[in-house]
XYZ file of C-alpha atoms in Angstrom:
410
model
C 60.721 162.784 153.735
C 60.808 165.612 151.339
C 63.856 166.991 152.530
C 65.264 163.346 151.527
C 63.861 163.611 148.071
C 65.511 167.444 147.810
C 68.897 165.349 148.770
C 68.618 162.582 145.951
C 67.181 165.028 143.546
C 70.248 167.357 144.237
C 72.634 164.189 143.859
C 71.683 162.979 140.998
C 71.542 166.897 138.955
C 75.334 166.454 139.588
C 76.058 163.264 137.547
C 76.631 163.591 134.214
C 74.504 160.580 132.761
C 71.243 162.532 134.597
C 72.335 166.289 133.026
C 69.160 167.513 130.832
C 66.504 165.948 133.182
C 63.945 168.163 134.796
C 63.097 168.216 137.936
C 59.763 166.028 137.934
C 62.078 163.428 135.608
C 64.632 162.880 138.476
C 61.748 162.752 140.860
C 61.490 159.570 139.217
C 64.135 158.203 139.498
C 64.645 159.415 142.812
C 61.741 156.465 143.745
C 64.736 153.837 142.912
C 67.284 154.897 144.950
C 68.037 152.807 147.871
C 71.088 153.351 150.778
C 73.829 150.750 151.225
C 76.882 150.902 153.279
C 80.025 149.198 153.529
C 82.959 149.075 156.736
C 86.660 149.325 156.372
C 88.072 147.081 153.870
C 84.772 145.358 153.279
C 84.789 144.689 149.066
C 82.032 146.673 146.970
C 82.177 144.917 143.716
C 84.795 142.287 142.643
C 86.511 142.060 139.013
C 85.407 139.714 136.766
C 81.998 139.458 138.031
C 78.738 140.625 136.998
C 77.231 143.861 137.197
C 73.496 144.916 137.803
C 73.794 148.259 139.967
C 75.552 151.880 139.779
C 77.044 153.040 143.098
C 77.262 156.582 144.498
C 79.223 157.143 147.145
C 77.279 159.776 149.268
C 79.611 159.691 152.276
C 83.443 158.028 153.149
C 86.011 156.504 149.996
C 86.934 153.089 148.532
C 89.893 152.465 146.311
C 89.679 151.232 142.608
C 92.102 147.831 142.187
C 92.490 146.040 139.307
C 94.603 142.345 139.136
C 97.770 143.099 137.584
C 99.045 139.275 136.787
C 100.766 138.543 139.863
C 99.670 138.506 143.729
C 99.415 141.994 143.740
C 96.851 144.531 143.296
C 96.818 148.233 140.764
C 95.541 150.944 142.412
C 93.487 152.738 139.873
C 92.457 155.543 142.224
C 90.343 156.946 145.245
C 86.733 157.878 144.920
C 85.728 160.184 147.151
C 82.050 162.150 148.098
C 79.704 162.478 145.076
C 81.968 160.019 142.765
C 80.217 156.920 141.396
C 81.302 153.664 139.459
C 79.028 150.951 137.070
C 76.969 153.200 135.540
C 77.228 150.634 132.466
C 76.150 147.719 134.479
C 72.817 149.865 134.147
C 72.420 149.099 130.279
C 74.426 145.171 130.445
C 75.734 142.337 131.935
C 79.221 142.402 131.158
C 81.462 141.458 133.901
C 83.131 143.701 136.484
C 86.217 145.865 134.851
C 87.907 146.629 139.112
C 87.610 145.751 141.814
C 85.941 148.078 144.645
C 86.820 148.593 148.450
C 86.010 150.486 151.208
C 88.683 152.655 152.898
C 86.670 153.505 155.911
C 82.900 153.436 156.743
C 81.395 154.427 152.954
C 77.730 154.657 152.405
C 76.463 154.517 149.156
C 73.028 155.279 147.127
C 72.340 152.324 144.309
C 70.270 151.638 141.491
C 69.400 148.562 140.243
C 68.996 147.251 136.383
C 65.939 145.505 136.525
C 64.676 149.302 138.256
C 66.015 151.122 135.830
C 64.635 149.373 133.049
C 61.354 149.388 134.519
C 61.711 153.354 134.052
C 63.084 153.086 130.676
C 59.759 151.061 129.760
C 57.558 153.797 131.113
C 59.376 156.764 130.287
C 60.819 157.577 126.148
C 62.705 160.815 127.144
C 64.891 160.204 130.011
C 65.879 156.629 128.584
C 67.190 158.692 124.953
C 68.575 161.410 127.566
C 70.815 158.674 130.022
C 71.478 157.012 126.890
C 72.823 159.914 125.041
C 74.481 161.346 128.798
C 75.919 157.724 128.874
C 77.665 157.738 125.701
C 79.226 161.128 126.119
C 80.559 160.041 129.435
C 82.070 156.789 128.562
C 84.057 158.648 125.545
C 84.847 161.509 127.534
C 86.676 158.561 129.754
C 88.426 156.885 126.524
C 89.950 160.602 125.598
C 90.718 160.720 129.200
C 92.507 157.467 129.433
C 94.295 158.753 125.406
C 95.562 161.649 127.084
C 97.335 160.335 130.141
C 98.937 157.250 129.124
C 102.458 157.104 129.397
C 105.504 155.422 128.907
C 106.232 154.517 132.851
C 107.109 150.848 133.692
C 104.075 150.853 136.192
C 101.899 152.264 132.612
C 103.914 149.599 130.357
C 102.768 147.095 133.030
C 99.463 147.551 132.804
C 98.740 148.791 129.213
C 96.932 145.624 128.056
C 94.856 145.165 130.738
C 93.559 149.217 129.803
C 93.202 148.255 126.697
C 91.190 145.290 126.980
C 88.661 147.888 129.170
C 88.403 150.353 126.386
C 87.825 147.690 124.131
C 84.825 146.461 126.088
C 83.490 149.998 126.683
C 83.593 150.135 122.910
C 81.541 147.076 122.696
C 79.415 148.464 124.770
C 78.865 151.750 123.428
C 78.508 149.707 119.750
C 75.672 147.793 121.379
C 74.226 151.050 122.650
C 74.847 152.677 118.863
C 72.409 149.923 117.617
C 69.474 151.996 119.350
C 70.478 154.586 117.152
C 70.035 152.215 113.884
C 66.664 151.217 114.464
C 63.519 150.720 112.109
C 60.180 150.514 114.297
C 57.738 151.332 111.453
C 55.349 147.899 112.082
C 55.700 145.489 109.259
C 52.110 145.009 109.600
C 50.650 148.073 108.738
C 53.419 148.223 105.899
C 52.348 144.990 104.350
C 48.605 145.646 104.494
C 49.427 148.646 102.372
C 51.903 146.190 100.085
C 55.327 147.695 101.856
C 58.630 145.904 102.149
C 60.904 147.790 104.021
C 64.895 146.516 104.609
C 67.927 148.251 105.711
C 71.683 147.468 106.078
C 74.469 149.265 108.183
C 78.366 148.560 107.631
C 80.318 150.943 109.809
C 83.958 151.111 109.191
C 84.663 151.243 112.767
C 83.546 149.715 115.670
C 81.193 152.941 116.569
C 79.897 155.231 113.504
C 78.392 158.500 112.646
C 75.735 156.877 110.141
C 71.941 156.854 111.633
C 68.706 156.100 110.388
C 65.125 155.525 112.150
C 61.530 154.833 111.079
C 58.229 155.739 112.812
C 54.645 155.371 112.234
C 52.602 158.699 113.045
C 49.730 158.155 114.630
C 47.641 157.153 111.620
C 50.359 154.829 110.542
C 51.870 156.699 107.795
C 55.894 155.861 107.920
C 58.522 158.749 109.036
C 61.800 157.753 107.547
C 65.153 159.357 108.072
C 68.622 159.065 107.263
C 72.017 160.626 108.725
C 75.617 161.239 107.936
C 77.229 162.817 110.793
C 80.812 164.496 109.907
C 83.876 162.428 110.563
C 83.534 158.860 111.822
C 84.006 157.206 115.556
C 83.130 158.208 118.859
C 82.555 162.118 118.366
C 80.565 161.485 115.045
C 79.139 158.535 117.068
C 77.898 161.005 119.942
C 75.927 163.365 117.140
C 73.863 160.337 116.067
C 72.680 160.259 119.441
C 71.751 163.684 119.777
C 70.030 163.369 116.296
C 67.987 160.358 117.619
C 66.955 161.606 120.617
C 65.518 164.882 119.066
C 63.844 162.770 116.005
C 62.349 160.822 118.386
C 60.757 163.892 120.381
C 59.945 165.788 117.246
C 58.343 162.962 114.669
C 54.800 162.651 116.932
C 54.163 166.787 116.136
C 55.512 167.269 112.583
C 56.611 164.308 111.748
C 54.169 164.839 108.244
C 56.151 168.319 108.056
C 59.121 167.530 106.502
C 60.564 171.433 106.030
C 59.721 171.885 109.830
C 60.795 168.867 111.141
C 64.322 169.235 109.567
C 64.036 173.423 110.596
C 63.656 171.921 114.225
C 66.256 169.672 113.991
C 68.998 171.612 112.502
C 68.496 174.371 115.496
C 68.657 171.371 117.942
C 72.033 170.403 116.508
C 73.137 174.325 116.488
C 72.093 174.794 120.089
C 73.451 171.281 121.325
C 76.679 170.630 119.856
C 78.087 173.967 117.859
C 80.692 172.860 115.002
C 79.680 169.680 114.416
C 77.374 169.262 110.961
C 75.639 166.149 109.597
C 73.606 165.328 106.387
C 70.271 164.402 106.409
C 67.134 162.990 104.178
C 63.867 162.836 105.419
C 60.548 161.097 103.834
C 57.282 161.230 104.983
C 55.028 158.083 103.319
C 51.540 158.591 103.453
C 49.936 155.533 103.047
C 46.565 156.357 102.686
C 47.098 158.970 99.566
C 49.660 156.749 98.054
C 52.440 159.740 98.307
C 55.859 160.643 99.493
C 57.250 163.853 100.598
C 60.851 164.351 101.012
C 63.201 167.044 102.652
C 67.169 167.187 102.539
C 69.974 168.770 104.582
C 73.036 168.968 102.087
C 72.754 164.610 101.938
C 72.551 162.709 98.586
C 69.046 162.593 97.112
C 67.621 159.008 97.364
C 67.416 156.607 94.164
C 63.625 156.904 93.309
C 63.022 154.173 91.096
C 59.693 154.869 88.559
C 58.117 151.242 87.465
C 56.219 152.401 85.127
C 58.455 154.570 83.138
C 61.185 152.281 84.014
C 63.454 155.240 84.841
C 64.792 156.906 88.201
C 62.903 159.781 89.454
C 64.745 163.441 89.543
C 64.268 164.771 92.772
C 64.610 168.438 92.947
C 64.943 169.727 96.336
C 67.390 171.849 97.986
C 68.576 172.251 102.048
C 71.988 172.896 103.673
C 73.596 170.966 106.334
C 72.403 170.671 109.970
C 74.399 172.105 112.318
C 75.774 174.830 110.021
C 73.124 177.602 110.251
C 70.424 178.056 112.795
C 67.137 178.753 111.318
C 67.743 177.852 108.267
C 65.282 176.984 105.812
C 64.237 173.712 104.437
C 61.584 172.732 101.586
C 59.394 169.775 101.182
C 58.409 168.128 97.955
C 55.817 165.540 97.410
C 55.302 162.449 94.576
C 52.880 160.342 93.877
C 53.291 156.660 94.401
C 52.581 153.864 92.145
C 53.031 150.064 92.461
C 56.316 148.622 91.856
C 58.283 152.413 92.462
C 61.039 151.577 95.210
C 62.844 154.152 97.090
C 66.789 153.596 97.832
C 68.047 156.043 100.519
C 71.793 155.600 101.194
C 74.761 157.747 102.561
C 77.794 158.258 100.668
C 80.086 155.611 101.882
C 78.735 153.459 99.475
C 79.655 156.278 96.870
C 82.906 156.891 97.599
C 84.764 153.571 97.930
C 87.261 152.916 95.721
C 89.400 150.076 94.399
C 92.801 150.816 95.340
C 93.458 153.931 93.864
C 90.898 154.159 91.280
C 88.421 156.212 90.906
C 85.458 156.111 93.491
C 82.633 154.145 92.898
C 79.910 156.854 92.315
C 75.980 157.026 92.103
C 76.391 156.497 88.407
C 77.166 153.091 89.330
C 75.229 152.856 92.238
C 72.230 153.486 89.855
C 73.084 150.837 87.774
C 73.841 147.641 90.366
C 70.069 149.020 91.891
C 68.545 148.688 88.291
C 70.297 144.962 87.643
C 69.450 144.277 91.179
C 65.411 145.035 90.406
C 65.291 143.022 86.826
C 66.910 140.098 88.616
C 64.750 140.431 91.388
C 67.157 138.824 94.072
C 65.753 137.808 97.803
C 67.579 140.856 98.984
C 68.016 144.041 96.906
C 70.368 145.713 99.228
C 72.648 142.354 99.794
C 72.900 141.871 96.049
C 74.098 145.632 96.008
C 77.043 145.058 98.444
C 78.012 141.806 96.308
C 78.207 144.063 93.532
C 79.958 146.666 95.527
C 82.453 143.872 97.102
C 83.234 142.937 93.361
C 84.319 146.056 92.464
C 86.438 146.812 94.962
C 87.979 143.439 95.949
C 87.221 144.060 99.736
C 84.925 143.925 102.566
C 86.307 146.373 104.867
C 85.197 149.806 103.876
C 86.919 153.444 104.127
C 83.778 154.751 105.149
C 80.082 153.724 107.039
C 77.619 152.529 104.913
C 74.274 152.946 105.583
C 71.223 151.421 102.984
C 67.744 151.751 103.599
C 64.869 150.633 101.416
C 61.457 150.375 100.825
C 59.465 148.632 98.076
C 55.754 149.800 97.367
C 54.237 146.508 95.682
């Protein structure tokens, strides 16, 4: 029996979606596994139907088909030992992309959905690690599938059908992104202490680099942050996942830390993923002494609106980019609260779209749709600001991700 365990615990340190798990983690998982096996020619999984179950093929080979229009079958390829196929079918429903035989007698270790979210309910770090693993992997396939296409007649033949799967991979890994733009501060505890709390995210493409997440600590005081990862698309996509993951971990111990929280996180980007940099503004809210404390990584300052003085707030903090130095240094700075202040974080998306070729829009403006936006007291600050925004530059699709996020202490 523990000899089996060593086996599954071996298998699964070789998959990509399980890399960064310890050994206790896959222990786990290793409790889900179950053995299936097919015979010669028998059919695995069929196109076009659902999924609920990733295979590994421990021993024998099947053949990937897909339908290519006519009576005939594609061969995609031959998996062989220590391959595996539907690892998505793991985080939805969506129906079978190929079809799945056996070549000879192929036995296979499986994991179910409804097991695997039973895990994911129980244990926070290795759903954000097979989440981030899964991510990586499926755009690791879309470069994969970039770089070999050709211009053959078989390639010409089937070039929609590829396309339609890398379009529904990118659904999917937009559906996964969505964990990544996520407020779970409880509404609640922010209303008791006279909170409102809204966000909005626009990406320009399917998949962006933009993240932002709220937490309550353990005495319910909100952990807000904000991201702007470089570029756009799937890499910039994969650093918001790395960036979530480690918030996630870190928030619980210094999560009312703002200097070391951002220290920690800028050498988890430096170890993790060298050359690739992202802005960042964090704010800690302590509801109980009516204060904010805010630290910054090279990303625009927030608009800190001051009710009584009927003025915006002049933050003066300083912090380079994550990513771009380990251990560097970051500093915190704290304000008082008072009723009616309101606290617009944003990234600069919003800043830099432009009509045409005119000049970008700017915080100057920015400033000034948020001001109109608080006199006139809309139902919804933030979707008064893109109405503004959509005025101005005659459009709805945007060069950049836009990412809002505010709160309102009333």
């Amino acid at each position: 029996m523990k000899e089996n365990k060593l086996q599954k615990t071996s298998i699964l340190k070789n998959l990509p979606i399980f890399q960064g798990l310890t050994d206790k983690e896959l222990a786990v998982i290793t409790k889900i596994i179950k053995p299936m096996t097919f015979e010669y020619g028998e059919i695995v999984i069929s196109e076009g139907e659902k999924g609920d179950s990733l295979f590994i093929v421990m021993d024998g080979s099947v053949e990937v088909l897909r339908e290519s229009g006519d009576s005939d079958n594609i061969s995609l390829g031959i998996l062989t030992e220590g391959a595996y196929f539907g690892e998505l079918s793991l985080f939805d429903d969506y129906l079978r992309s190929a079809t799945v035989k056996a070549l000879e007698y192929t036995l296979f270790f499986t994991i179910t959905r409804k097991d695997f979210t039973t895990i994911f309910e129980k244990h926070q770090r290795i759903k954000n690690i097979i989440y981030k693993n899964t991510i990586s992997e499926t755009f690791s396939r879309f470069r994969e599938v970039s770089e070999n296409f050709t211009f053959s007649q078989n390639h010409l033949r089937t070039k929609n059908k590829v396309i339609n799967e890398i379009n529904q991979d990118l659904q999917t890994a937009a559906e996964i992104q969505e964990y990544f733009i996520m407020t779970e501060d409880s509404d609640e505890i922010n209303s008791m202490k006279g909170i409102r709390r809204s966000f909005m995210y626009l990406p320009a493409k399917a998949i962006g680099g933009d993240f932002i997440s709220t937490k309550n600590d353990n005495y319910g005081n909100i952990c807000a942050i904000i991201a702007d990862v470089e570029g756009k698309g799937i890499s910039a996509s994969l650093v918001t996942g790395v960036l979530k993951s480690a918030f996630s971990f870190l928030v619980q111990d210094c999560g009312n830390q703002p200097d070391i929280l951002m220290s920690k996180l800028n050498n988890h980007l430096c170890n993790v993923l060298n050359r690739l940099y992202a802005t960042c503004y964090y704010a800690y809210i302590n509801i109980t002494n009516n204060t904010v404390s805010f630290s910054k990584a090279g990303h625009p300052h927030p608009l800190f609106w001051r009710s009584k003085e009927e003025k915006f707030e002049t933050i003066m903090i300083k912090g380079q980019l994550l990513g771009l130095n380990k251990d560097a240094e970051y500093n915190t700075k704290t304000y008082a609260l008072d009723k009616g202040d309101k606290i617009l974080f944003y990234t600069d998306g919003i800043i830099e779209e432009r009509k045409d070729d005119a000049e970008m829009l700017g915080e100057e403006y920015l400033e000034k749709c948020f001001k109109r936006a608080i006199a006139q007291k809309p139902d919804s600050i933030l979707d008064d600001i893109i109405l503004k925004l959509n005025a101005y530059t005659q459009k709805d699709v945007y060069e950049d991700d836009i990412t809002l996020l505010l709160y309102e202490f009333d």
